[in-house]
Tab-separated table of C-alpha atoms in Angstrom:
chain	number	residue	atom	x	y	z
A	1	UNK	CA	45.512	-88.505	-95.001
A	2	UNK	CA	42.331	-89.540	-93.199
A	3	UNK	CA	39.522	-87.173	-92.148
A	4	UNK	CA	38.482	-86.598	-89.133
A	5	UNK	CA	39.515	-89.806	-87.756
A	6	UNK	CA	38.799	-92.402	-90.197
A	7	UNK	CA	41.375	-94.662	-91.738
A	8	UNK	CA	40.785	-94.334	-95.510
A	9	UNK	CA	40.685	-98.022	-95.929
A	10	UNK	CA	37.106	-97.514	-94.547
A	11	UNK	CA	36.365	-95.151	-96.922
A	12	UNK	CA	35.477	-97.266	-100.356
A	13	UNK	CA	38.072	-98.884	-102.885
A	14	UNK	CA	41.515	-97.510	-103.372
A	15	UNK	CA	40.821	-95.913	-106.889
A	16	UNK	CA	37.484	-94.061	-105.455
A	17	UNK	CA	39.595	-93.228	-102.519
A	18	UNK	CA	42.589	-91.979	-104.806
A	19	UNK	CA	40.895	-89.876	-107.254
A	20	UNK	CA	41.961	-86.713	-109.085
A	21	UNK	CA	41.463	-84.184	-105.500
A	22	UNK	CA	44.207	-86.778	-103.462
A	23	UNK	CA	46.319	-86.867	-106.517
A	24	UNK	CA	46.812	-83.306	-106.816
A	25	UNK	CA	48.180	-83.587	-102.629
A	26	UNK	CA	50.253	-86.038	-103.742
A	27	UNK	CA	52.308	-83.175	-106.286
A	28	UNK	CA	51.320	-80.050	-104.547
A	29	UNK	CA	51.252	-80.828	-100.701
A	30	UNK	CA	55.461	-80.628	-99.999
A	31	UNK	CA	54.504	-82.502	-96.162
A	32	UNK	CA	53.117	-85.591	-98.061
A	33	UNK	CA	56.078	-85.396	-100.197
A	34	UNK	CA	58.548	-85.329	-97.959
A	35	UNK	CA	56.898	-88.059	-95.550
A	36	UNK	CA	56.655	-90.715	-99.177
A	37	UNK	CA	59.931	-89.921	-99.572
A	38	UNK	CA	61.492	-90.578	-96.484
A	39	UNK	CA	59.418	-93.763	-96.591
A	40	UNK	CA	60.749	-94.548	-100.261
A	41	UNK	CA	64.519	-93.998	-98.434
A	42	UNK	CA	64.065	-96.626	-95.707
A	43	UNK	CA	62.161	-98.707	-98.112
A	44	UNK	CA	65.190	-98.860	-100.635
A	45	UNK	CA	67.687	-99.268	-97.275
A	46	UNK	CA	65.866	-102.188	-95.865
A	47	UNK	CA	66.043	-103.861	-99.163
A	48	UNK	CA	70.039	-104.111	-98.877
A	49	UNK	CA	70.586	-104.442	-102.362
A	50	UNK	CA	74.512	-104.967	-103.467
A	51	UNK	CA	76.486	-101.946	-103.426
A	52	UNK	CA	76.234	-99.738	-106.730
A	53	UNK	CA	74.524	-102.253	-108.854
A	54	UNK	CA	71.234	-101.410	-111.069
A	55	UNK	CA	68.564	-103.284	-110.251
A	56	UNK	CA	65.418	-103.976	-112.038
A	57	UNK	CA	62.845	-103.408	-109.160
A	58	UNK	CA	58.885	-103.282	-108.855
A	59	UNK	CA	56.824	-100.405	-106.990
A	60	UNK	CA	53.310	-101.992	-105.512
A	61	UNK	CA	51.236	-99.618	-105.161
A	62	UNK	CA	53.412	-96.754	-107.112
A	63	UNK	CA	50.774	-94.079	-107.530
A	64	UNK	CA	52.346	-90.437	-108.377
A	65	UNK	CA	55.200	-92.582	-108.350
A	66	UNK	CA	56.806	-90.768	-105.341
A	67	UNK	CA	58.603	-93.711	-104.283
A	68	UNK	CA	59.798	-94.607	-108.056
A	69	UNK	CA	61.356	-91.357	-108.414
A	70	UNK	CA	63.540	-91.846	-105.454
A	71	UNK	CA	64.469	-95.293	-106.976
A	72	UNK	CA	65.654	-93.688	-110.564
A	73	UNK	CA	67.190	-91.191	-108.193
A	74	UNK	CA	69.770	-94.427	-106.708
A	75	UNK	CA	70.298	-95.558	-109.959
A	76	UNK	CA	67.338	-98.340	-110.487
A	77	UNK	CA	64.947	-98.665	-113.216
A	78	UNK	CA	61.136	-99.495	-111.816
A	79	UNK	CA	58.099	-100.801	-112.943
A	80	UNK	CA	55.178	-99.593	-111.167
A	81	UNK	CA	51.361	-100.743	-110.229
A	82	UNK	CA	48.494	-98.800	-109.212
A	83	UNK	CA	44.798	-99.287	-109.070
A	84	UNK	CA	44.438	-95.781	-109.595
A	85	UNK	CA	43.620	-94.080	-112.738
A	86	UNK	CA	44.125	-89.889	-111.053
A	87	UNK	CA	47.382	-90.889	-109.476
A	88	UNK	CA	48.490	-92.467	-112.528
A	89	UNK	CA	47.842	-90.126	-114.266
A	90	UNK	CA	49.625	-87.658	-112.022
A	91	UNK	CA	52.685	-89.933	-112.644
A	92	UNK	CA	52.463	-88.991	-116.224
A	93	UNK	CA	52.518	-85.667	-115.227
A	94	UNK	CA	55.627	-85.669	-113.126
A	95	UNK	CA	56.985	-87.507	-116.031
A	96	UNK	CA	58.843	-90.399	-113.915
A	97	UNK	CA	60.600	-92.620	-115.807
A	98	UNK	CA	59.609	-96.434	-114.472
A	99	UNK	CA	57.131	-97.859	-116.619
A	100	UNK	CA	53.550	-98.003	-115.111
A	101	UNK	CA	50.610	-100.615	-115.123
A	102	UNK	CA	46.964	-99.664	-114.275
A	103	UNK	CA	46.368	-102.954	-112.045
A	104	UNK	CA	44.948	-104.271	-108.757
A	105	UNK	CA	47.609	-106.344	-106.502
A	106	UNK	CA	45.037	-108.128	-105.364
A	107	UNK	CA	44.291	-110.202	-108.181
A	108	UNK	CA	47.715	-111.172	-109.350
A	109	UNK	CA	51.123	-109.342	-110.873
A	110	UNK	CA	51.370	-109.887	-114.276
A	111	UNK	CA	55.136	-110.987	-115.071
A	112	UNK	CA	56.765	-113.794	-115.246
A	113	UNK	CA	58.885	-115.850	-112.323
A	114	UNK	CA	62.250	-114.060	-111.769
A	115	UNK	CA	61.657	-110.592	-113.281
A	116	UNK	CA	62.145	-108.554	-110.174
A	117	UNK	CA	65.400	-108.006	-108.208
A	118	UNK	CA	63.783	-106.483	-105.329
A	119	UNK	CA	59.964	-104.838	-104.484
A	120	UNK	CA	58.808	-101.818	-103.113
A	121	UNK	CA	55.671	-100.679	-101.517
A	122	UNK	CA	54.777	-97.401	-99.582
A	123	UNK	CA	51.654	-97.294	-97.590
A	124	UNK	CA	49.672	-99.546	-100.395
A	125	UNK	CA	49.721	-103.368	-98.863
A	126	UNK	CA	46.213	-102.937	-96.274
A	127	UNK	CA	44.396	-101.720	-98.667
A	128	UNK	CA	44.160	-105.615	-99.341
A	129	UNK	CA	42.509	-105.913	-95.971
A	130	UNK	CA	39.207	-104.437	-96.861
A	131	UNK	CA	36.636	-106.438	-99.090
A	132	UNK	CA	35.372	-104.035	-101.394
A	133	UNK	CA	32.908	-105.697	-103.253
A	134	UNK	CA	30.973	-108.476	-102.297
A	135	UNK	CA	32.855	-111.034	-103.892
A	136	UNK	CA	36.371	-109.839	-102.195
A	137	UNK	CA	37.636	-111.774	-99.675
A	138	UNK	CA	40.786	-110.301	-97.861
A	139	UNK	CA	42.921	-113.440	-97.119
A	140	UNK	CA	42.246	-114.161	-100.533
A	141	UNK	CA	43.500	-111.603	-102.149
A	142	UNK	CA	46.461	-111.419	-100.031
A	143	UNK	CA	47.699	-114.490	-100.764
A	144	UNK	CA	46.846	-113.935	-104.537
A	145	UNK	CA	49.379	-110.879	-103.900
A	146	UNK	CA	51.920	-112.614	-102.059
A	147	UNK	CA	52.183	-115.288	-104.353
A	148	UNK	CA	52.770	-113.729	-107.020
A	149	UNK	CA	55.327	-111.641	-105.780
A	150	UNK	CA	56.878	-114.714	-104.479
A	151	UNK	CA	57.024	-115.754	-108.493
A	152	UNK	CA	58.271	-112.680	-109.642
A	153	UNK	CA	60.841	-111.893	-107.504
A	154	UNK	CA	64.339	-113.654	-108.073
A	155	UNK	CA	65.187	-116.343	-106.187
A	156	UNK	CA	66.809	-115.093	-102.745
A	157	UNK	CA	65.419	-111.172	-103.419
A	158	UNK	CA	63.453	-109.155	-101.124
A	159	UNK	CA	60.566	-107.171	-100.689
A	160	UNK	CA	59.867	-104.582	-98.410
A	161	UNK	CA	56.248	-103.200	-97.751
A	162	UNK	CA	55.554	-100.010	-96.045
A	163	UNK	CA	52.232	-100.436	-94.375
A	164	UNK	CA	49.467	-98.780	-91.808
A	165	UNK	CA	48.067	-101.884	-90.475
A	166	UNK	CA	44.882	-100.949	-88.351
A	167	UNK	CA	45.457	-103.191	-85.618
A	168	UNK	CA	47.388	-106.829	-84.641
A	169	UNK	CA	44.843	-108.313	-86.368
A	170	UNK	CA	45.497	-107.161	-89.661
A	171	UNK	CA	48.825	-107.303	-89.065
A	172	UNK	CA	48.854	-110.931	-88.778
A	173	UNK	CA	46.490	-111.645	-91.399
A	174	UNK	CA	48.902	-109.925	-93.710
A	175	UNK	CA	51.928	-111.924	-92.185
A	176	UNK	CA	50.180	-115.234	-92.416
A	177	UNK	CA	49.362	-114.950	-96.096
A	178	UNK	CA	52.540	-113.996	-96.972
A	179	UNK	CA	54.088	-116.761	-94.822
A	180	UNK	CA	51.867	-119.303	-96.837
A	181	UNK	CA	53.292	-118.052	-100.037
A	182	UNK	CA	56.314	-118.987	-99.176
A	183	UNK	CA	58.220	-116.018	-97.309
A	184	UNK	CA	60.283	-115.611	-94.307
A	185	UNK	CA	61.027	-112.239	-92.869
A	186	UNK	CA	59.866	-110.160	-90.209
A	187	UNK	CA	58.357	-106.526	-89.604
A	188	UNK	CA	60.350	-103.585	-88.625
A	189	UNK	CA	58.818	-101.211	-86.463
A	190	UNK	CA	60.761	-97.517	-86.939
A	191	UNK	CA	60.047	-94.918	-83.818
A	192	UNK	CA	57.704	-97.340	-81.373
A	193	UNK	CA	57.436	-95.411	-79.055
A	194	UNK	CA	56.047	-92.434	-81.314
A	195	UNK	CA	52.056	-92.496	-82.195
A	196	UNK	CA	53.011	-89.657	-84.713
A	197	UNK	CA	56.424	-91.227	-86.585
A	198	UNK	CA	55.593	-95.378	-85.747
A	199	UNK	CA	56.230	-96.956	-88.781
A	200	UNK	CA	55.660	-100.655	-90.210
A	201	UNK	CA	58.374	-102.036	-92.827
A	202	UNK	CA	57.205	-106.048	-93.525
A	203	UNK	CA	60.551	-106.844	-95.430
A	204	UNK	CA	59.701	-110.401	-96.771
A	205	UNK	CA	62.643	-113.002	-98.164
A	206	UNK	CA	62.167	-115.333	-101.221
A	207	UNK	CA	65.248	-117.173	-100.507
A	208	UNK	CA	67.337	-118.642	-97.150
A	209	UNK	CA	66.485	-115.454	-94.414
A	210	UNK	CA	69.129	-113.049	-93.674
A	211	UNK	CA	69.258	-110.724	-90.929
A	212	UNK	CA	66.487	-108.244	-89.766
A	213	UNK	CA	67.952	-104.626	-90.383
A	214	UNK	CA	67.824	-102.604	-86.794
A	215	UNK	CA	64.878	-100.329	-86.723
A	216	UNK	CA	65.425	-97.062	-86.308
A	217	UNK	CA	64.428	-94.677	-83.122
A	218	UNK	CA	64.985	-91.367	-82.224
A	219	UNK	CA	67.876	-91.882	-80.359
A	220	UNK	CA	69.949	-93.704	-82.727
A	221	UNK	CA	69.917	-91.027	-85.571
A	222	UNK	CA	73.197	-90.119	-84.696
A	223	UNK	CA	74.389	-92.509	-82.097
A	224	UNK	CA	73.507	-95.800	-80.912
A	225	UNK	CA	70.265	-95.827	-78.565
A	226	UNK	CA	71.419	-97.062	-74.925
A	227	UNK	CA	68.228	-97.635	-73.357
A	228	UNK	CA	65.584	-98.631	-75.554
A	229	UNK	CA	64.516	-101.990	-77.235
A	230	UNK	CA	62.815	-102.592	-80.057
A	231	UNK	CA	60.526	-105.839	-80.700
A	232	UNK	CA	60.947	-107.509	-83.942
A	233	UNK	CA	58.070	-109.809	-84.174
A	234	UNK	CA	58.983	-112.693	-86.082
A	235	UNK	CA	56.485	-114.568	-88.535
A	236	UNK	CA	56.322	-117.684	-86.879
A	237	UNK	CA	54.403	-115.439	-84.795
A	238	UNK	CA	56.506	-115.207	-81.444
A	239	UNK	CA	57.737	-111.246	-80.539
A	240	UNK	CA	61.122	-111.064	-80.085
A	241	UNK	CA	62.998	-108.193	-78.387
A	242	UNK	CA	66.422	-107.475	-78.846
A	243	UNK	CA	68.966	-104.720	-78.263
A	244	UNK	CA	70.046	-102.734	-80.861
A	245	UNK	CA	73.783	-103.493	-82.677
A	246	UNK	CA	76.832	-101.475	-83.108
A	247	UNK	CA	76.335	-99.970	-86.792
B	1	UNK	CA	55.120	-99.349	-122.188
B	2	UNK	CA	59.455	-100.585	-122.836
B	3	UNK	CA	60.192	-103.485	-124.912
B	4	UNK	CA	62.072	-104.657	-121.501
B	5	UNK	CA	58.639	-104.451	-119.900
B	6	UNK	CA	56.742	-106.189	-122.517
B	7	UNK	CA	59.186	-108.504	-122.738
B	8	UNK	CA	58.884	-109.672	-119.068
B	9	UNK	CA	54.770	-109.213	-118.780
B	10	UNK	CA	52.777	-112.239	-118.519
B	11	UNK	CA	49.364	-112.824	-118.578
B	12	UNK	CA	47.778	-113.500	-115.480
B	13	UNK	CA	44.003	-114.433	-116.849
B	14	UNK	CA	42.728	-117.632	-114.341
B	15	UNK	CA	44.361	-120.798	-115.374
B	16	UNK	CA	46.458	-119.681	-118.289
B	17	UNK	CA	49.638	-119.534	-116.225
B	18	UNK	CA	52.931	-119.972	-118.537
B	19	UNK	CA	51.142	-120.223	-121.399
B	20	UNK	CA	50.354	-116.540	-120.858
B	21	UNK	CA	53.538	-115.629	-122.526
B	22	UNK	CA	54.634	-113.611	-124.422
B	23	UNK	CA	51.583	-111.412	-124.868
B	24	UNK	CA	50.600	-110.007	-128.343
B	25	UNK	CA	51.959	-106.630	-129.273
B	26	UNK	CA	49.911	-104.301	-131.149
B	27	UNK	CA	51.147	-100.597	-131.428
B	28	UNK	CA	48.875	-97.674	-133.185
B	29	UNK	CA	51.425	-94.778	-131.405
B	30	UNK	CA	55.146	-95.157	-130.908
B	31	UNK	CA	57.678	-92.648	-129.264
B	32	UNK	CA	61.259	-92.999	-129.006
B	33	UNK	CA	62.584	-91.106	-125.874
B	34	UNK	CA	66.178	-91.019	-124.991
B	35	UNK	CA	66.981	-92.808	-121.933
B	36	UNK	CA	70.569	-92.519	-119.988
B	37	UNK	CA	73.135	-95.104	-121.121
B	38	UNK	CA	73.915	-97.698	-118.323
B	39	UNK	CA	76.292	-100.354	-119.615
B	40	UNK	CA	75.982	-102.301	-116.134
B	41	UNK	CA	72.201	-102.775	-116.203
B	42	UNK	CA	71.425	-103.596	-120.212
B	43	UNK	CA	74.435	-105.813	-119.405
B	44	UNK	CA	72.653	-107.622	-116.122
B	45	UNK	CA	69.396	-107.897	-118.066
B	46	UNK	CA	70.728	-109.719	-120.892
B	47	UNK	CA	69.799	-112.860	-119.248
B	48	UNK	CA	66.541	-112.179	-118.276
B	49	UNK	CA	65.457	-111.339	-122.507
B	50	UNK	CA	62.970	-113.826	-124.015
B	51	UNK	CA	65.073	-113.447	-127.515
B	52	UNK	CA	62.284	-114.598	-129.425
B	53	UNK	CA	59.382	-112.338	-127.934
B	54	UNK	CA	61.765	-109.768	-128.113
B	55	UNK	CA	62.488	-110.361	-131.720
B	56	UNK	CA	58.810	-110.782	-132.260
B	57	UNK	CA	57.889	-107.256	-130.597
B	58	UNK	CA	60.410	-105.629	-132.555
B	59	UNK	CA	59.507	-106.867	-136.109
B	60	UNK	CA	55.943	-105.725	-134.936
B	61	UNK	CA	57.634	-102.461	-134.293
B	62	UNK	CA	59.364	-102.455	-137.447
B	63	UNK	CA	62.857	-101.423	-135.404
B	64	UNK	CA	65.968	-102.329	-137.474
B	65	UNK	CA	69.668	-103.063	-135.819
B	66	UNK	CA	67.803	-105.415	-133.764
B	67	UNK	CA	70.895	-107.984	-132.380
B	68	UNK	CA	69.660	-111.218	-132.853
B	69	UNK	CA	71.126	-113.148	-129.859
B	70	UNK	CA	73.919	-112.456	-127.009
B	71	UNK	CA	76.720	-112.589	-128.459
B	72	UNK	CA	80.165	-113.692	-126.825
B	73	UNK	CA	81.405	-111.230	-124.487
B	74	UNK	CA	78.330	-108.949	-124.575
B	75	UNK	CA	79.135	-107.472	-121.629
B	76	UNK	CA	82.293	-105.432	-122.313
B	77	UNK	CA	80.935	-104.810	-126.185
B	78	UNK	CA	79.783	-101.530	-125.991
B	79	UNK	CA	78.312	-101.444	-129.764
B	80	UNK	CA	75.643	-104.416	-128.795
B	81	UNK	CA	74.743	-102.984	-125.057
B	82	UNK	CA	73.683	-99.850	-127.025
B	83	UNK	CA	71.817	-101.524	-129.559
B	84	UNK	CA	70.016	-103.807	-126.987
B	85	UNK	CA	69.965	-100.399	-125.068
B	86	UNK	CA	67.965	-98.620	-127.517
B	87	UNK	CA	65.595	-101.558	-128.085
B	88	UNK	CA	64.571	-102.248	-124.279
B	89	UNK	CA	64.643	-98.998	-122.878
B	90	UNK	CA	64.123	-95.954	-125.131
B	91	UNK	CA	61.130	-97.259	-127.782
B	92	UNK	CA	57.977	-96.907	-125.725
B	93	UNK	CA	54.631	-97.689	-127.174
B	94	UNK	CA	52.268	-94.614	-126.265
B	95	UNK	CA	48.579	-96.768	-127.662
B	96	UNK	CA	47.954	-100.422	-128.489
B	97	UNK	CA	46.976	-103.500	-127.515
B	98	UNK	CA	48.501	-106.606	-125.491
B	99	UNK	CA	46.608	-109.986	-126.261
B	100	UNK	CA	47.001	-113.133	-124.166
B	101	UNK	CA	48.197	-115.890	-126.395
B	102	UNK	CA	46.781	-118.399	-124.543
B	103	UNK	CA	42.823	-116.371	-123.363
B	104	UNK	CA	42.844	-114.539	-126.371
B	105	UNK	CA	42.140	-111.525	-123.728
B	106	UNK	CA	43.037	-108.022	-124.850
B	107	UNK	CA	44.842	-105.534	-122.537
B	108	UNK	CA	44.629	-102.340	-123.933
B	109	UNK	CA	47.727	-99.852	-123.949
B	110	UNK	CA	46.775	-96.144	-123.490
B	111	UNK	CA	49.192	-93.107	-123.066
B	112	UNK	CA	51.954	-96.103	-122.390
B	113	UNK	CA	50.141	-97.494	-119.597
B	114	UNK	CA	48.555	-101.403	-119.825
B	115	UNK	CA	45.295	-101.660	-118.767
B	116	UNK	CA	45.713	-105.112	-116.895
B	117	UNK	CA	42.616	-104.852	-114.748
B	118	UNK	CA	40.701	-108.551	-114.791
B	119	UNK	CA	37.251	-109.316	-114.404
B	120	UNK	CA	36.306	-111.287	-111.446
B	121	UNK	CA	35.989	-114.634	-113.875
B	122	UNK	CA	38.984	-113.809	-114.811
B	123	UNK	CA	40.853	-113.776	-111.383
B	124	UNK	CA	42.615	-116.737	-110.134
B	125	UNK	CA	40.970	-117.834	-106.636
């Protein structure tokens, strides 16, 4: 994803960034596949929707539309955003069958309150976190984002963001805005103690806050990790470490 | 771009808020592409439908067998979940335009995709 070294946040805007070259790794490279997907899978766990139901359910951030694929793959239908005109167009492509919108999340989502029954978003939320033109301003934006999310999801739904926040910083910029629009929630950190498979879910409530789903490590694929902790770092902004539970 | 879509889209032009609804369909290029039949979900989005922007949309579209309204007991009648099946989820317009009722703003539709990019002015801060 980055080249040597540099986050591609740093890079210029997400639809520079995303043009028809990353597309095409998107379809072709089976890796980046397999990684979205996964992703896309936890995403879609985290969200806890009701057993066997179809939900109506928005991708932030969709681009090839990776993730929306393994949505109509549970059963969901999807409507998906990008900035991106290449990976948009790769969607096309693949043919996926959620309904797409050329759009930046940073300046609003366009539906009205209570469309959504639940939101995804893989890897797309910090691209929020870099001002691209002069006139951007990051917290902004963010909150511009969250707030509108907070509209269009149904009352007591969730959203769960995928993200590669650079540092704490960012990561509690992004928690704070979304905290001021209105949501409770926490972040999930899958595999901490991995620099290679460390993984940030921010799964975000609209209505009373429910449980934070255990995050996953590598020794609690199968069975339940004995040793290790993992910190859930609530956004009221205290860390809080607890053991894992019996599945 | 689905009628369901269209019918849920709002306009998000600075200061317009719910008077941003329903946007203005225009459609040069329509395709009708058979979707999967899923009583259970036409049946939970009943609710959500904006009958009149929906009726609106589809008179634009010049679709027939249009139900007018729920009816009672939609969700077991099988002969109105298609209908409303076929309307939200299998016409798709391919090229048009969407205009904000409120702005007057245009969003252009192009291979089924809605342009909803906004000018700075145009962004709520």
């Amino acid at each position: 994803m980055a080249s040597r070294g540099q986050r591609p946040e740093h890079s210029g805007p997400p639809e520079l960034f995303y043009d028809k070259k990353e597309a095409r790794k998107y379809v072709r490279n089976s890796r980046m596949i397999d990684v979205q997907t996964k992703m896309a899978g936890r995403a879609l766990e985290l969200l806890c929707l009701p057993e066997g139901q179809p939900c109506y359910l928005l991708d932030i951030g969709c681009g090839s539309g990776l993730s929306g694929d393994y949505l109509s793959d549970e059963g969901h239908y999807w409507v998906g955003i990008d900035i991106s005109p290449a990976m948009l167009d790769a969607a096309l492509d693949r043919d996926t069958e959620g309904d797409l919108l050329l759009g930046d999340m940073g300046q609003g989502i366009p539906f009205k309150p209570g469309s959504f029954d639940g939101c995804i978003s893989i890897s797309a939320v910090q691209w929020l976190c870099s001002a691209n033109k002069k006139s951007d301003i990051p917290a902004k934006r963010l909150y511009c984002f969250f707030s509108a999310l907070y509209s269009v999801l149904v009352h007591g739904a969730r959203a769960v963001l995928q993200l590669y926040p650079e540092n704490s910083e960012q990561l509690e910029l992004i928690t704070t805005q979304a905290t001021k629009a209105g949501f409770t929630g926490g972040v999930v950190v899958d595999y901490p103690n991995s620099a290679r498979a460390k993984k940030f879910y921010l799964c975000l409530f609209s209505g009373p806050s429910t449980f934070i789903p255990m995050a996953q490590n590598e020794a609690n694929e199968e069975e339940e990790a004995r040793e290790s902790t993992f910190t859930v770092e609530s956004l009221s902004g205290s860390s809080v470490a607890e053991t894992p539970r019996r599945k | 771009m689905k009628l369901l879509t269209h019918n849920l889209l709002s306009s998000h032009v600075r200061g317009v808020g719910p008077r941003g609804f329903p946007l203005r369909l225009q459609a040069t290029e329509v395709r009708i592409s058979p979707v999967e039949f899923n009583p259970d979900f036409v049946a939970r989005m009943i609710p959500k439908v904006e009958w009149a922007a929906l009726l609106e949309a589809a008179d634009t579209l010049h679709l027939v067998e249009v139900p007018k309204e729920p009816i009672q007991g939609y969700e077991h009648d099988e002969r109105f979940l298609r209908k409303m099946h076929h309307v939200l989820l299998e016409v798709d317009v391919l090229e048009g335009t969407l205009q904000c009722p409120e702005s007057g703003r245009l969003f252009p539709i192009s291979r089924g995709i809605p342009n909803m990019l906004l000018s700075d002015e145009e962004t709520e801060t």
